[in-house]
Short mmCIF file of C-alpha atoms and ligand atoms in Angstrom, two decimals:
data_model
loop_
_atom_site.label_atom_id
_atom_site.label_comp_id
_atom_site.label_asym_id
_atom_site.label_seq_id
_atom_site.Cartn_x
_atom_site.Cartn_y
_atom_site.Cartn_z
CA MET A 1 -2.74 -96.28 105.41
CA SER A 2 0.43 -97.85 104.05
CA GLU A 3 3.82 -96.31 104.78
CA PRO A 4 4.89 -93.72 102.15
CA LYS A 5 7.37 -94.93 99.56
CA VAL A 6 10.78 -93.33 99.23
CA ALA A 7 12.84 -92.24 96.21
CA ILE A 8 16.35 -90.97 95.65
CA VAL A 9 16.85 -88.61 92.71
CA THR A 10 20.30 -87.42 91.62
CA GLY A 11 20.58 -83.97 90.06
CA ALA A 12 17.30 -82.90 91.67
CA ALA A 13 18.20 -79.25 92.23
CA SER A 14 17.19 -78.42 88.65
CA GLY A 15 15.44 -79.53 85.48
CA ILE A 16 14.09 -83.06 85.11
CA GLY A 17 15.38 -84.12 88.55
CA ARG A 18 13.55 -81.26 90.29
CA ALA A 19 10.35 -82.06 88.37
CA SER A 20 10.69 -85.71 89.41
CA ALA A 21 10.89 -84.78 93.10
CA VAL A 22 7.75 -82.66 92.69
CA HIS A 23 5.97 -85.46 90.80
CA TYR A 24 6.76 -87.86 93.64
CA ALA A 25 5.58 -85.33 96.24
CA GLN A 26 2.22 -85.12 94.45
CA ARG A 27 1.93 -88.89 94.92
CA ASN A 28 2.92 -88.99 98.58
CA ILE A 29 6.36 -90.41 97.80
CA CYS A 30 9.21 -89.01 99.94
CA THR A 31 12.37 -87.93 98.15
CA VAL A 32 16.03 -87.53 98.92
CA ILE A 33 16.90 -84.55 96.72
CA GLY A 34 20.40 -85.03 95.34
CA THR A 35 22.23 -81.75 94.87
CA PHE A 36 25.70 -81.07 93.50
CA SER A 37 27.66 -78.11 94.87
CA GLY A 38 29.67 -77.78 91.66
CA ASP A 39 26.60 -76.23 90.02
CA PRO A 40 24.70 -73.06 90.93
CA HIS A 41 21.23 -74.69 91.09
CA ASP A 42 19.11 -74.14 94.19
CA PRO A 43 17.98 -77.33 95.97
CA GLU A 44 15.94 -75.21 98.41
CA GLU A 45 13.64 -74.30 95.53
CA THR A 46 13.07 -78.01 94.86
CA LEU A 47 12.31 -78.51 98.55
CA ARG A 48 9.91 -75.55 98.51
CA LEU A 49 8.03 -77.00 95.52
CA VAL A 50 7.90 -80.43 97.15
CA ARG A 51 6.41 -78.95 100.32
CA GLU A 52 3.98 -76.85 98.31
CA ALA A 53 2.78 -80.13 96.75
CA GLY A 54 2.29 -81.54 100.25
CA GLY A 55 5.30 -83.85 100.10
CA GLN A 56 8.30 -84.64 102.26
CA ALA A 57 11.94 -84.47 101.22
CA VAL A 58 15.46 -83.89 102.44
CA ILE A 59 18.34 -82.33 100.56
CA HIS A 60 21.55 -84.36 100.31
CA GLU A 61 24.81 -83.34 98.66
CA VAL A 62 26.01 -86.05 96.26
CA ASP A 63 28.70 -86.25 93.61
CA VAL A 64 27.97 -89.17 91.28
CA ARG A 65 31.70 -89.33 90.40
CA ASN A 66 32.41 -90.59 93.89
CA THR A 67 31.31 -94.06 95.05
CA PRO A 68 31.27 -93.37 98.84
CA SER A 69 29.27 -90.20 98.16
CA VAL A 70 26.63 -92.11 96.15
CA ASP A 71 26.52 -94.93 98.72
CA ALA A 72 25.92 -92.36 101.47
CA PHE A 73 23.17 -90.78 99.35
CA ALA A 74 21.25 -94.06 99.12
CA GLN A 75 21.86 -94.72 102.82
CA ARG A 76 20.30 -91.31 103.62
CA ALA A 77 16.94 -92.65 102.42
CA ILE A 78 17.15 -95.41 105.01
CA ASP A 79 18.37 -93.10 107.78
CA GLU A 80 15.75 -90.45 107.09
CA PHE A 81 12.70 -92.42 105.94
CA GLY A 82 13.49 -96.04 106.83
CA ARG A 83 13.25 -97.51 103.32
CA LEU A 84 14.17 -97.10 99.66
CA ASP A 85 11.75 -97.96 96.86
CA PHE A 86 12.81 -95.93 93.82
CA ALA A 87 16.06 -94.56 92.39
CA VAL A 88 16.30 -92.07 89.54
CA ALA A 89 19.80 -91.86 88.04
CA ASN A 90 19.25 -88.47 86.48
CA ALA A 91 22.44 -86.46 87.10
CA GLY A 92 24.27 -85.64 83.91
CA ILE A 93 26.51 -83.16 82.17
CA LEU A 94 26.68 -82.07 78.56
CA ARG A 95 29.85 -80.71 76.98
CA ASN A 96 30.74 -80.24 73.38
CA ALA A 97 34.06 -81.24 71.87
CA ALA A 98 34.95 -81.88 68.26
CA LEU A 99 36.57 -85.27 67.73
CA ALA A 100 40.00 -83.68 67.26
CA ASP A 101 39.66 -81.98 70.66
CA LEU A 102 38.13 -84.93 72.45
CA SER A 103 41.07 -85.72 74.72
CA ASP A 104 41.18 -88.83 76.88
CA GLU A 105 40.57 -86.57 79.85
CA ARG A 106 37.39 -85.01 78.41
CA TRP A 107 36.16 -88.48 77.45
CA THR A 108 36.83 -89.91 80.90
CA ASP A 109 35.28 -86.93 82.71
CA MET A 110 32.09 -87.28 80.68
CA LEU A 111 31.77 -91.04 81.16
CA ASP A 112 32.50 -90.71 84.88
CA VAL A 113 29.32 -88.65 85.35
CA ASP A 114 26.96 -89.76 82.59
CA LEU A 115 27.67 -93.50 82.58
CA THR A 116 29.63 -94.60 85.65
CA GLY A 117 27.55 -92.17 87.73
CA VAL A 118 24.46 -94.09 86.64
CA LEU A 119 26.09 -97.40 87.54
CA ARG A 120 27.01 -96.05 91.00
CA THR A 121 23.42 -94.90 91.57
CA LEU A 122 21.79 -98.16 90.43
CA ARG A 123 24.29 -100.23 92.42
CA ALA A 124 23.83 -98.24 95.63
CA GLY A 125 20.05 -98.19 95.21
CA ALA A 126 19.71 -101.94 94.59
CA ARG A 127 21.58 -102.70 97.80
CA HIS A 128 18.67 -101.32 99.87
CA MET A 129 15.77 -102.42 97.70
CA GLY A 130 13.27 -105.22 98.00
CA GLU A 131 10.48 -106.71 95.92
CA GLY A 132 8.46 -104.07 94.05
CA ALA A 133 11.24 -101.49 93.91
CA ALA A 134 12.15 -99.78 90.64
CA MET A 135 14.90 -97.67 89.11
CA VAL A 136 15.09 -95.35 86.11
CA ALA A 137 18.19 -94.07 84.33
CA ILE A 138 18.16 -91.07 82.02
CA SER A 139 19.63 -91.58 78.56
CA SER A 140 19.15 -89.14 75.65
CA ILE A 141 18.08 -89.12 72.01
CA ALA A 142 21.76 -88.21 71.47
CA GLY A 143 23.29 -91.66 71.72
CA GLY A 144 20.01 -93.41 72.52
CA VAL A 145 18.61 -92.74 69.01
CA TYR A 146 20.71 -90.22 67.07
CA GLY A 147 24.30 -89.25 66.64
CA TRP A 148 25.27 -85.64 67.47
CA GLU A 149 28.32 -83.97 66.02
CA GLU A 150 30.82 -82.69 68.59
CA HIS A 151 29.13 -84.75 71.31
CA ALA A 152 30.61 -88.23 70.78
CA HIS A 153 31.51 -88.64 74.47
CA TYR A 154 28.01 -87.63 75.62
CA ALA A 155 26.35 -89.88 73.03
CA ALA A 156 28.60 -92.82 73.94
CA ALA A 157 27.74 -92.41 77.62
CA LYS A 158 24.00 -92.16 76.91
CA ALA A 159 24.12 -95.21 74.61
CA GLY A 160 26.02 -97.04 77.35
CA VAL A 161 23.23 -96.26 79.81
CA LEU A 162 20.87 -98.37 77.67
CA GLY A 163 23.10 -101.46 77.78
CA LEU A 164 23.65 -100.97 81.49
CA VAL A 165 19.91 -100.73 82.14
CA ARG A 166 19.07 -103.83 80.12
CA SER A 167 21.70 -105.95 81.87
CA VAL A 168 20.90 -104.74 85.38
CA ALA A 169 17.19 -105.32 84.66
CA VAL A 170 17.93 -108.94 83.78
CA GLU A 171 20.08 -109.39 86.87
CA LEU A 172 17.54 -107.84 89.26
CA GLY A 173 14.49 -109.47 87.65
CA PRO A 174 14.53 -112.46 90.01
CA ARG A 175 14.41 -110.01 92.94
CA HIS A 176 11.41 -108.29 91.30
CA ILE A 177 13.25 -104.98 91.07
CA ARG A 178 12.56 -103.25 87.76
CA VAL A 179 15.04 -101.09 85.84
CA ASN A 180 14.16 -98.94 82.84
CA ALA A 181 15.50 -95.98 80.91
CA VAL A 182 13.95 -92.77 79.70
CA ILE A 183 15.25 -91.20 76.50
CA PRO A 184 14.31 -87.52 76.58
CA GLY A 185 14.19 -85.50 73.38
CA LEU A 186 14.70 -81.73 73.61
CA ILE A 187 13.54 -80.59 77.03
CA GLU A 188 13.84 -77.02 78.29
CA THR A 189 16.19 -77.21 81.29
CA PRO A 190 19.43 -75.51 82.35
CA GLN A 191 21.31 -78.13 80.32
CA SER A 192 19.61 -77.43 76.98
CA LEU A 193 19.42 -73.67 77.65
CA ASP A 194 23.23 -73.58 77.73
CA PRO A 195 24.14 -71.99 74.37
CA VAL A 196 27.75 -73.18 74.48
CA ASN A 197 27.32 -76.92 75.00
CA SER A 198 23.72 -77.28 73.79
CA LEU A 199 21.14 -75.40 71.72
CA GLY A 200 20.49 -72.39 73.96
CA PRO A 201 17.15 -70.49 74.15
CA GLU A 202 17.05 -69.44 70.50
CA GLY A 203 18.15 -72.87 69.24
CA LEU A 204 15.45 -74.55 71.33
CA LYS A 205 12.79 -72.23 69.94
CA GLN A 206 13.87 -72.99 66.38
CA ALA A 207 14.13 -76.73 67.03
CA GLY A 208 10.65 -76.73 68.52
CA LYS A 209 9.18 -75.75 65.16
CA ASP A 210 10.47 -79.00 63.67
CA ILE A 211 8.99 -81.20 66.41
CA PRO A 212 5.56 -82.68 65.54
CA TRP A 213 4.25 -81.45 68.90
CA GLY A 214 5.26 -77.92 67.89
CA ARG A 215 7.54 -77.18 70.83
CA VAL A 216 10.29 -78.61 73.00
CA GLY A 217 9.32 -80.60 76.09
CA ARG A 218 8.89 -79.50 79.69
CA PRO A 219 10.72 -81.18 82.58
CA GLU A 220 7.43 -82.32 84.14
CA GLU A 221 6.55 -84.15 80.91
CA VAL A 222 9.60 -86.36 81.45
CA ALA A 223 9.10 -86.58 85.22
CA SER A 224 5.61 -88.04 84.79
CA VAL A 225 7.05 -90.82 82.59
CA ILE A 226 9.74 -91.51 85.17
CA GLY A 227 6.96 -91.67 87.76
CA PHE A 228 4.97 -94.08 85.61
CA LEU A 229 7.99 -96.34 85.10
CA THR A 230 8.57 -96.63 88.85
CA SER A 231 4.86 -97.02 89.65
CA ALA A 232 2.95 -100.29 90.07
CA ASP A 233 1.17 -99.47 86.77
CA ALA A 234 4.42 -100.49 85.07
CA GLY A 235 4.73 -103.57 87.28
CA TYR A 236 5.73 -105.97 84.47
CA LEU A 237 7.82 -103.49 82.48
CA THR A 238 11.57 -103.85 82.82
CA GLY A 239 14.72 -103.45 80.74
CA GLN A 240 13.01 -101.00 78.37
CA ALA A 241 13.64 -97.46 77.20
CA LEU A 242 10.87 -94.95 76.52
CA VAL A 243 11.49 -92.04 74.17
CA VAL A 244 9.80 -88.84 75.39
CA ASP A 245 10.28 -86.36 72.56
CA GLY A 246 6.98 -85.04 71.17
CA GLY A 247 7.46 -87.17 68.07
CA LEU A 248 10.84 -85.69 67.12
CA THR A 249 12.61 -88.97 66.34
CA VAL A 250 9.77 -90.65 64.45
CA LYS A 251 9.20 -87.79 62.03
CA MET A 252 10.17 -88.70 58.47
CA ARG A 253 12.46 -86.26 56.73
CA ALA A 254 12.91 -85.94 52.98
P1 LIG B 301 20.17 -80.06 84.38
O1 LIG B 301 21.51 -79.54 84.04
O2 LIG B 301 19.16 -79.15 84.97
O3 LIG B 301 20.29 -81.32 85.35
C1 LIG B 301 21.44 -82.07 85.53
C2 LIG B 301 21.69 -82.18 87.01
O4 LIG B 301 22.83 -83.04 87.23
C3 LIG B 301 22.03 -80.82 87.65
O5 LIG B 301 21.21 -80.60 88.78
C4 LIG B 301 23.49 -80.98 88.07
O6 LIG B 301 23.84 -80.25 89.23
C5 LIG B 301 23.59 -82.47 88.29
N1 LIG B 301 24.97 -82.95 88.24
C6 LIG B 301 25.95 -82.63 87.35
N2 LIG B 301 27.10 -83.22 87.67
C7 LIG B 301 26.86 -83.93 88.81
C8 LIG B 301 27.66 -84.75 89.64
N3 LIG B 301 28.96 -84.97 89.38
N4 LIG B 301 27.07 -85.34 90.70
C9 LIG B 301 25.77 -85.13 90.98
N5 LIG B 301 24.97 -84.36 90.25
C10 LIG B 301 25.51 -83.77 89.16
O7 LIG B 301 19.59 -80.67 83.03
P2 LIG B 301 18.45 -81.75 82.75
O8 LIG B 301 18.13 -81.58 81.33
O9 LIG B 301 17.39 -81.72 83.77
O10 LIG B 301 19.28 -83.10 82.87
C11 LIG B 301 18.79 -84.26 83.51
C12 LIG B 301 19.19 -85.48 82.71
O11 LIG B 301 18.48 -85.49 81.48
C13 LIG B 301 20.68 -85.50 82.34
O12 LIG B 301 21.17 -86.82 82.48
C14 LIG B 301 20.67 -85.08 80.89
O13 LIG B 301 21.79 -85.52 80.19
C15 LIG B 301 19.38 -85.74 80.44
N6 LIG B 301 18.84 -85.22 79.18
C16 LIG B 301 18.40 -83.93 79.07
C17 LIG B 301 17.87 -83.48 77.85
C18 LIG B 301 17.37 -82.07 77.68
O14 LIG B 301 17.00 -81.71 76.54
N7 LIG B 301 17.32 -81.25 78.70
C19 LIG B 301 17.78 -84.36 76.78
C20 LIG B 301 18.22 -85.65 76.92
C21 LIG B 301 18.75 -86.08 78.12
#
């Protein structure tokens, strides 16, 4: 049997990142679970779910705002499992700020995580990767498709992710390393359940009624697309962005 493949996933103590680690475990892919101590999420729960699925993983503390921290995160895959095949640049934050309150500091803090954090993850991952490897970065319908009032910094970062992915895909094409983006719609996770910076539980329920699928998405419904994009089934697919939104953005409105 061939050696198991290995993935790094940032922000894997919750939401879409956790679901990605579980998805990989179900496919015999080992994961380095990126966790961030600034948040209250429980990486042990991700590890428990991975083991329940019969997979292998290790937890590693990583702050995507810090280059040495991200480099050490990618290196952990090599130290622990001897290889690195997939990287999922998933970590992100969402804050709201009206334009008048969008200080340089708030702008910079957002881009440091949601855009430069993605660059740091792709750059560190590519360093250890060979032919057949693949990376996915998480954008958003906010920025990737729509505008969103009071979220210009988030939308700018998420739009930036798309340009970053396209360019890195072109650059890594000759090495046969693929790079794609996922553009999630409304997915029920700690981020979207935050009623201050996002829609909150009630807002999600209401929004779900307007989605052709009739509800908001589940983290595992994004994770399976991430898994597809890094799998050999997507072996000639690079530089693209897939919208995973239950039809939200293609619905015509009067
Ligand atoms: P989430 O809040 O559960 O996940 C985000 C993760 O990023 C958390 O585990 C958090 O600890 C981690 N993180 C935050 N700052 C970090 C840092 N500096 N270094 C390392 N990790 C850090 O929410 P989620 O919805 O699962 O978010 C995953 C990705 O999906 C994010 O990039 C988010 O912007 C994107 N997204 C989510 C939705 C949605 O509706 N939930 C929609 C579009 C895009």
